[in-house]
Short mmCIF file of C-alpha atoms and ligand atoms in Angstrom, two decimals:
data_model
loop_
_atom_site.label_atom_id
_atom_site.label_comp_id
_atom_site.label_asym_id
_atom_site.label_seq_id
_atom_site.Cartn_x
_atom_site.Cartn_y
_atom_site.Cartn_z
CA MET A 1 0.00 0.00 0.00
CA THR A 2 1.26 3.49 -0.82
CA THR A 3 0.05 6.71 0.78
CA ALA A 4 -0.88 9.49 -1.63
CA THR A 5 -0.48 12.27 0.91
CA VAL A 6 2.58 13.70 2.55
CA ILE A 7 2.43 12.86 6.26
CA SER A 8 3.03 15.92 8.41
CA ASN A 9 2.06 17.44 11.78
CA VAL A 10 1.13 14.12 13.39
CA PRO A 11 0.69 13.44 17.11
CA THR A 12 3.60 11.70 18.78
CA THR A 13 4.16 8.98 21.33
CA LEU A 14 7.54 10.44 22.27
CA THR A 15 8.06 11.76 25.81
CA ARG A 16 9.05 15.38 26.46
CA GLU A 17 12.64 14.23 27.15
CA GLN A 18 12.78 12.39 23.84
CA GLN A 19 11.39 15.39 21.98
CA LEU A 20 14.05 17.58 23.56
CA GLU A 21 16.66 15.00 22.60
CA LEU A 22 15.51 15.34 18.99
CA TYR A 23 16.09 19.10 19.30
CA HIS A 24 19.55 18.41 20.68
CA PHE A 25 20.47 16.27 17.65
CA LEU A 26 19.04 18.77 15.15
CA ARG A 27 20.98 21.63 16.69
CA LEU A 28 24.11 19.55 17.14
CA THR A 29 24.07 18.61 13.46
CA ARG A 30 23.70 22.21 12.33
CA LEU A 31 26.23 23.69 14.76
CA LEU A 32 28.78 20.99 14.00
CA GLU A 33 28.38 21.59 10.26
CA GLU A 34 28.74 25.35 10.76
CA ARG A 35 32.06 24.78 12.50
CA LEU A 36 33.15 22.38 9.79
CA THR A 37 32.34 25.08 7.21
CA ASN A 38 34.62 27.52 9.05
CA LEU A 39 37.36 24.89 9.19
CA TYR A 40 36.86 24.20 5.47
CA ARG A 41 37.32 27.90 4.68
CA GLN A 42 40.55 27.84 6.67
CA THR A 43 41.61 24.88 4.44
CA LYS A 44 41.70 22.59 7.49
CA VAL A 45 39.07 20.15 6.19
CA VAL A 46 40.54 17.59 3.81
CA GLY A 47 38.36 16.94 0.75
CA GLY A 48 34.83 18.21 0.18
CA LEU A 49 32.24 19.36 2.67
CA PHE A 50 28.68 18.24 1.98
CA ARG A 51 26.16 20.14 4.09
CA SER A 52 22.75 18.89 5.19
CA LEU A 53 21.46 22.43 5.81
CA GLY A 54 17.67 22.43 5.66
CA GLN A 55 17.30 18.65 5.63
CA GLU A 56 18.62 17.77 9.09
CA ALA A 57 15.19 16.61 10.31
CA THR A 58 15.06 13.76 7.80
CA ALA A 59 18.27 12.11 9.01
CA VAL A 60 17.69 12.82 12.71
CA GLY A 61 13.99 11.88 12.89
CA THR A 62 14.32 8.65 10.92
CA ALA A 63 17.48 7.41 12.68
CA TYR A 64 15.86 8.09 16.05
CA ALA A 65 13.27 5.39 15.28
CA LEU A 66 15.85 2.57 15.31
CA ASP A 67 16.23 0.39 18.39
CA ARG A 68 19.89 0.56 19.37
CA SER A 69 19.40 -2.11 22.07
CA LYS A 70 18.61 -4.56 19.26
CA ASN A 71 21.68 -3.55 17.21
CA ASP A 72 19.63 -2.00 14.42
CA MET A 73 21.92 -0.72 11.72
CA LEU A 74 22.01 2.16 9.26
CA THR A 75 23.94 3.12 6.16
CA PRO A 76 24.27 6.93 5.95
CA LEU A 77 25.09 8.92 2.83
CA ILE A 78 27.25 12.06 2.82
CA ARG A 79 24.36 14.27 3.95
CA ASP A 80 23.38 12.06 6.91
CA LEU A 81 25.67 13.43 9.59
CA GLY A 82 22.61 13.76 11.83
CA ALA A 83 21.88 10.03 11.55
CA VAL A 84 25.48 9.17 12.49
CA LEU A 85 25.21 11.40 15.59
CA VAL A 86 21.93 9.75 16.64
CA GLN A 87 23.52 6.34 16.17
CA GLY A 88 26.38 7.26 18.52
CA GLY A 89 28.98 8.99 16.35
CA THR A 90 30.75 11.64 18.44
CA PRO A 91 31.51 15.23 17.37
CA ARG A 92 35.13 14.72 18.47
CA GLU A 93 35.74 11.78 16.13
CA LEU A 94 33.87 13.60 13.37
CA PHE A 95 36.11 16.69 13.65
CA LEU A 96 39.14 14.38 13.54
CA GLN A 97 37.74 12.51 10.57
CA TYR A 98 36.92 15.65 8.50
CA MET A 99 40.47 16.91 9.09
CA ALA A 100 41.96 13.43 8.37
CA LYS A 101 43.90 13.51 11.65
CA LYS A 102 46.09 10.80 13.18
CA ASP A 103 43.50 9.65 15.73
CA SER A 104 40.49 9.84 13.43
CA PRO A 105 38.48 6.62 13.06
CA SER A 106 40.00 5.91 9.64
CA ARG A 107 43.48 7.17 10.73
CA GLY A 108 43.43 9.73 7.93
CA ARG A 109 42.74 7.15 5.22
CA ASP A 110 39.23 8.35 4.48
CA LEU A 111 37.17 11.48 5.07
CA ASN A 112 33.98 12.99 6.52
CA ILE A 113 31.47 10.31 7.50
CA HIS A 114 33.21 7.64 5.43
CA TYR A 115 33.86 5.32 8.38
CA SER A 116 32.03 2.40 9.87
CA ASP A 117 31.40 1.01 13.32
CA LEU A 118 29.55 -2.28 13.38
CA LYS A 119 29.19 -2.17 17.17
CA ARG A 120 27.38 1.16 17.09
CA GLY A 121 25.53 0.07 13.96
CA PHE A 122 26.62 2.24 11.07
CA ILE A 123 28.28 1.31 7.81
CA GLY A 124 29.91 4.36 6.26
CA PRO A 125 29.02 5.52 2.77
CA ILE A 126 30.64 4.05 -0.29
CA SER A 127 30.97 6.60 -3.04
CA HIS A 128 29.25 4.60 -5.75
CA LEU A 129 25.70 5.83 -5.46
CA GLY A 130 23.07 3.16 -4.90
CA ASP A 131 25.49 0.45 -3.76
CA LEU A 132 24.55 0.72 -0.11
CA MET A 133 21.17 -0.79 -0.95
CA PRO A 134 22.58 -4.22 -1.90
CA VAL A 135 25.14 -3.90 0.91
CA MET A 136 22.39 -3.50 3.52
CA THR A 137 20.35 -6.23 1.85
CA GLY A 138 23.30 -8.59 2.33
CA VAL A 139 23.92 -7.47 5.91
CA ILE A 140 20.30 -8.00 6.91
CA LEU A 141 20.01 -11.31 5.06
CA ALA A 142 23.06 -12.55 6.99
CA SER A 143 21.58 -11.20 10.18
CA ARG A 144 18.32 -13.09 9.61
CA MET A 145 20.22 -16.30 8.83
CA ARG A 146 21.93 -15.89 12.22
CA LYS A 147 18.49 -15.46 13.82
CA GLU A 148 19.28 -11.90 14.97
CA ASP A 149 16.43 -9.46 15.52
CA ARG A 150 17.98 -6.57 13.58
CA VAL A 151 16.38 -3.96 11.32
CA GLY A 152 18.39 -2.07 8.68
CA LEU A 153 17.82 1.53 7.62
CA VAL A 154 19.18 2.59 4.23
CA TYR A 155 19.50 6.24 3.16
CA MET A 156 19.36 7.07 -0.52
CA GLY A 157 19.35 10.38 -2.40
CA ASP A 158 16.84 10.96 -5.18
CA GLY A 159 19.71 10.66 -7.66
CA ALA A 160 21.10 7.53 -6.02
CA SER A 161 17.68 5.89 -6.28
CA SER A 162 17.95 5.96 -10.08
CA THR A 163 20.93 3.58 -10.21
CA GLY A 164 20.88 -0.08 -11.22
CA ALA A 165 22.48 -1.18 -7.95
CA PHE A 166 19.65 0.40 -5.97
CA HIS A 167 17.04 -1.39 -8.07
CA GLU A 168 18.69 -4.81 -7.74
CA GLY A 169 19.24 -4.45 -4.01
CA LEU A 170 15.73 -3.25 -3.25
CA ASN A 171 14.13 -5.87 -5.49
CA PHE A 172 16.02 -8.65 -3.75
CA ALA A 173 15.23 -7.25 -0.28
CA ALA A 174 11.54 -7.08 -1.27
CA VAL A 175 11.47 -10.67 -2.53
CA GLN A 176 13.19 -11.86 0.64
CA LYS A 177 10.81 -9.75 2.79
CA LEU A 178 13.82 -8.49 4.71
CA PRO A 179 13.38 -6.17 7.72
CA ILE A 180 14.66 -3.07 5.92
CA VAL A 181 13.48 0.54 5.80
CA VAL A 182 14.59 2.63 2.84
CA VAL A 183 14.53 6.39 3.27
CA ILE A 184 14.77 8.29 0.00
CA GLU A 185 15.78 11.83 0.83
CA ASN A 186 14.16 13.73 -1.99
CA ASN A 187 16.00 17.03 -1.62
CA GLN A 188 15.00 17.93 -5.23
CA TYR A 189 18.47 18.04 -6.75
CA ALA A 190 21.15 15.50 -7.55
CA TYR A 191 24.14 17.78 -7.92
CA SER A 192 22.69 20.28 -10.47
CA THR A 193 20.01 17.94 -11.88
CA PRO A 194 16.44 18.56 -10.68
CA THR A 195 14.49 15.39 -9.88
CA ALA A 196 12.09 15.89 -12.82
CA LYS A 197 15.04 15.58 -15.23
CA GLN A 198 16.15 12.19 -13.96
CA MET A 199 12.88 10.33 -13.33
CA ALA A 200 9.38 10.46 -14.83
CA VAL A 201 7.29 9.82 -11.71
CA GLU A 202 5.93 12.77 -9.78
CA ASN A 203 6.46 11.11 -6.42
CA ILE A 204 9.34 8.69 -5.87
CA VAL A 205 7.11 6.71 -3.50
CA ASP A 206 5.05 5.63 -6.57
CA LYS A 207 7.86 3.19 -7.32
CA ALA A 208 7.10 1.19 -4.16
CA VAL A 209 4.21 -0.53 -5.97
CA GLY A 210 6.59 -1.85 -8.63
CA TYR A 211 8.76 -3.47 -5.97
CA GLY A 212 5.77 -4.82 -4.04
CA VAL A 213 6.73 -2.98 -0.86
CA HIS A 214 4.87 -0.63 1.43
CA GLY A 215 5.36 3.04 0.51
CA VAL A 216 4.85 6.25 2.45
CA MET A 217 5.55 9.94 1.86
CA VAL A 218 6.60 12.18 4.71
CA ASP A 219 7.35 15.84 5.24
CA GLY A 220 11.12 15.60 5.56
CA ASN A 221 11.28 18.93 7.41
CA ASP A 222 9.00 17.70 10.19
CA VAL A 223 11.23 15.79 12.60
CA ILE A 224 8.33 14.24 14.53
CA ALA A 225 6.59 13.03 11.36
CA CYS A 226 9.90 11.55 10.14
CA TYR A 227 10.23 9.71 13.44
CA GLU A 228 6.64 8.44 13.48
CA VAL A 229 6.54 7.03 9.93
CA THR A 230 9.93 5.41 10.38
CA LYS A 231 8.94 3.93 13.75
CA GLN A 232 5.91 2.31 12.09
CA ALA A 233 8.11 1.01 9.29
CA VAL A 234 10.68 -0.36 11.76
CA ASP A 235 7.94 -2.10 13.77
CA ARG A 236 6.45 -3.54 10.57
CA ALA A 237 9.87 -4.76 9.46
CA ARG A 238 10.61 -6.40 12.82
CA SER A 239 7.29 -8.18 12.86
CA GLY A 240 7.83 -9.79 9.44
CA GLY A 241 6.08 -7.19 7.24
CA GLY A 242 9.11 -6.68 5.00
CA VAL A 243 10.47 -3.56 3.35
CA THR A 244 9.04 -0.03 3.55
CA LEU A 245 10.09 2.70 1.16
CA ILE A 246 9.76 6.17 2.68
CA GLU A 247 10.04 9.25 0.48
CA ALA A 248 11.01 12.24 2.60
CA LYS A 249 10.32 15.52 0.84
CA THR A 250 12.90 18.12 1.76
CA PHE A 251 15.31 20.57 0.15
CA ARG A 252 19.06 20.97 -0.14
CA MET A 253 19.68 24.55 1.00
CA LYS A 254 23.36 24.56 0.00
CA GLY A 255 25.17 23.48 -3.14
CA HIS A 256 26.23 19.88 -3.63
CA ALA A 257 29.34 20.74 -1.61
CA GLU A 258 30.94 23.93 -0.32
CA HIS A 259 32.62 24.67 -3.67
CA ASP A 260 29.22 24.79 -5.43
CA ASP A 261 27.31 28.11 -5.28
CA GLN A 262 24.12 26.39 -6.57
CA LYS A 263 23.42 29.20 -9.02
CA TYR A 264 21.28 26.71 -10.97
CA VAL A 265 18.65 26.71 -8.16
CA PRO A 266 15.88 29.33 -8.61
CA LYS A 267 15.92 31.94 -5.84
CA GLU A 268 12.18 31.50 -5.22
CA LEU A 269 12.69 27.82 -4.37
CA LEU A 270 15.32 28.69 -1.77
CA GLU A 271 13.03 31.35 -0.30
CA TYR A 272 10.09 28.92 -0.19
CA TRP A 273 12.10 26.29 1.67
CA ALA A 274 13.81 28.78 3.99
CA GLU A 275 10.34 29.48 5.37
CA ARG A 276 10.07 25.77 6.15
CA ASP A 277 13.39 25.41 7.94
CA PRO A 278 13.14 22.26 10.08
CA ILE A 279 14.81 23.73 13.15
CA LYS A 280 12.80 26.97 13.18
CA ARG A 281 9.64 24.88 12.76
CA TYR A 282 10.55 22.50 15.55
CA GLU A 283 11.38 25.36 17.92
CA ALA A 284 7.93 26.86 17.27
CA TYR A 285 6.40 23.43 17.97
CA LEU A 286 8.28 22.97 21.26
CA LEU A 287 7.51 26.48 22.46
CA GLY A 288 3.89 26.42 21.27
CA ASN A 289 3.16 23.13 23.04
CA GLY A 290 4.80 24.17 26.30
CA LEU A 291 7.51 21.51 25.95
CA ALA A 292 10.31 24.07 26.42
CA THR A 293 10.88 27.74 27.11
CA GLN A 294 13.18 29.91 25.02
CA GLY A 295 15.53 29.80 28.02
CA ASP A 296 15.63 25.96 27.89
CA LEU A 297 16.47 26.00 24.19
CA ASP A 298 19.16 28.68 24.62
CA ALA A 299 20.74 26.67 27.43
CA MET A 300 20.83 23.55 25.25
CA VAL A 301 22.52 25.48 22.44
CA ALA A 302 25.06 26.96 24.89
CA ASN A 303 25.89 23.45 26.17
CA ILE A 304 26.36 22.11 22.66
CA ASN A 305 28.61 25.04 21.75
CA ALA A 306 30.72 24.55 24.88
CA SER A 307 31.34 20.88 24.15
CA LEU A 308 31.96 21.57 20.43
CA ASP A 309 34.60 24.14 21.45
CA GLU A 310 36.46 21.45 23.38
CA ASP A 311 36.11 18.81 20.68
CA MET A 312 37.23 21.14 17.92
CA ALA A 313 40.27 22.31 19.90
CA PHE A 314 41.18 18.68 20.62
CA ALA A 315 40.91 17.73 16.94
CA GLU A 316 42.85 20.77 15.71
CA ALA A 317 45.69 19.93 18.10
CA ASN A 318 45.81 16.32 16.92
CA PRO A 319 48.68 15.73 14.44
CA MET A 320 48.33 14.46 10.90
CA PRO A 321 49.11 10.72 10.54
CA ASP A 322 52.72 9.61 10.13
CA PRO A 323 53.28 8.95 6.41
CA GLU A 324 54.59 5.42 7.19
CA SER A 325 51.27 4.50 8.80
CA ALA A 326 49.54 4.67 5.41
CA VAL A 327 50.72 1.19 4.42
CA ALA A 328 49.70 -0.63 7.60
CA GLY A 329 46.25 -2.05 8.20
CA VAL A 330 45.23 -1.94 4.56
CA TYR A 331 45.25 -5.69 4.05
CA ALA A 332 44.53 -8.37 6.65
CA GLU A 333 47.77 -9.62 8.19
CA PHE A 334 48.23 -13.36 8.69
C1 TPP B 401 27.11 5.69 -9.55
C2 TPP B 401 27.56 7.12 -9.29
N1 TPP B 401 27.30 8.06 -10.24
C3 TPP B 401 27.70 9.35 -10.03
C4 TPP B 401 28.36 9.70 -8.88
C5 TPP B 401 28.81 11.17 -8.65
N2 TPP B 401 27.93 11.81 -7.67
C6 TPP B 401 28.26 11.86 -6.35
S1 TPP B 401 27.07 12.58 -5.41
C7 TPP B 401 26.09 12.85 -6.78
C8 TPP B 401 24.73 13.47 -6.62
C9 TPP B 401 23.87 12.67 -5.66
O1 TPP B 401 22.57 13.14 -5.64
P1 TPP B 401 21.51 12.46 -4.68
O2 TPP B 401 21.60 10.97 -4.74
O3 TPP B 401 20.18 13.04 -5.03
O4 TPP B 401 21.95 12.89 -3.22
P2 TPP B 401 22.18 14.38 -2.65
O5 TPP B 401 23.57 14.79 -3.03
O6 TPP B 401 21.12 15.24 -3.27
O7 TPP B 401 22.03 14.26 -1.18
C10 TPP B 401 26.70 12.38 -7.94
C11 TPP B 401 26.10 12.46 -9.29
C12 TPP B 401 28.62 8.67 -7.94
N3 TPP B 401 29.25 8.92 -6.78
N4 TPP B 401 28.20 7.39 -8.17
#
């Protein structure tokens, strides 16, 4: 079954503490990325910087629906920093990783969120778009064969969802009725290509029917709605209901990466989506429902900034890796 409407403004089962935790992760994602942008401009970030400005709620709300006590797993893409933070990635290791420092998780061998931690349940992006779909299909198939109770969450851009690898992986996961949730982050552009120029359907969720999986559309800038639809999909997956494809409608408020001034995006579109900023909206929701005062929110932001100051200073002081270390740990040693 596929929903024809975009789910938004739904009631939630989350407690006040959990709703404040969602705010924490949204703010942490944005503040961390702002610092990374400053470091990038000082040429301290190695490689590109891919912002999730304006679409933070999609990654944060959906990842929050996983059950970490059951070792649920996710595969983030470059714009899913928020999902990595929810899953237990720390700002300190992320600063180290973006600057390719000696003590970064990949020891300077790879960049940004390109690192994995099976214990915390995230498999870092591989650059070939779409390939994480068959990777997660394999992981969850193996998990089911071992009789583990694990759900997998796969993130895919609108562009990535047009690849052959994505199709093969999703088709196989659907046939196997694997406990997988696929979140397609429809942020309207794949690099400079608008969605309408790379697929003929109006809504990506329409493709769910062709795979024989459940499909749902959600307002990707509504963090609670993202959580609620994903929670339902995770519960369905865990109880044997198979794959759900979620299309989250959102917008990429920055260029593909920091070098890209996105001059190909009409100004009106940016203005339209700026009005729908997920953090501004969520603040209005928290204040309007008496879940927090402005003072509470300001205090949370001040705490995040204080701990980011420490983490950034630590990472900046960390040396670059010794050149000789590049050859070790590449192949298994017997
Ligand atoms: C198979 C493949 N083709 C092309 C690329 C180059 N590439 C990297 S990111 C990107 C755009 C991705 O767009 P989308 O999947 O919509 O995600 P978004 O960047 O919008 O989050 C492209 C074309 C690639 N990495 N892999």
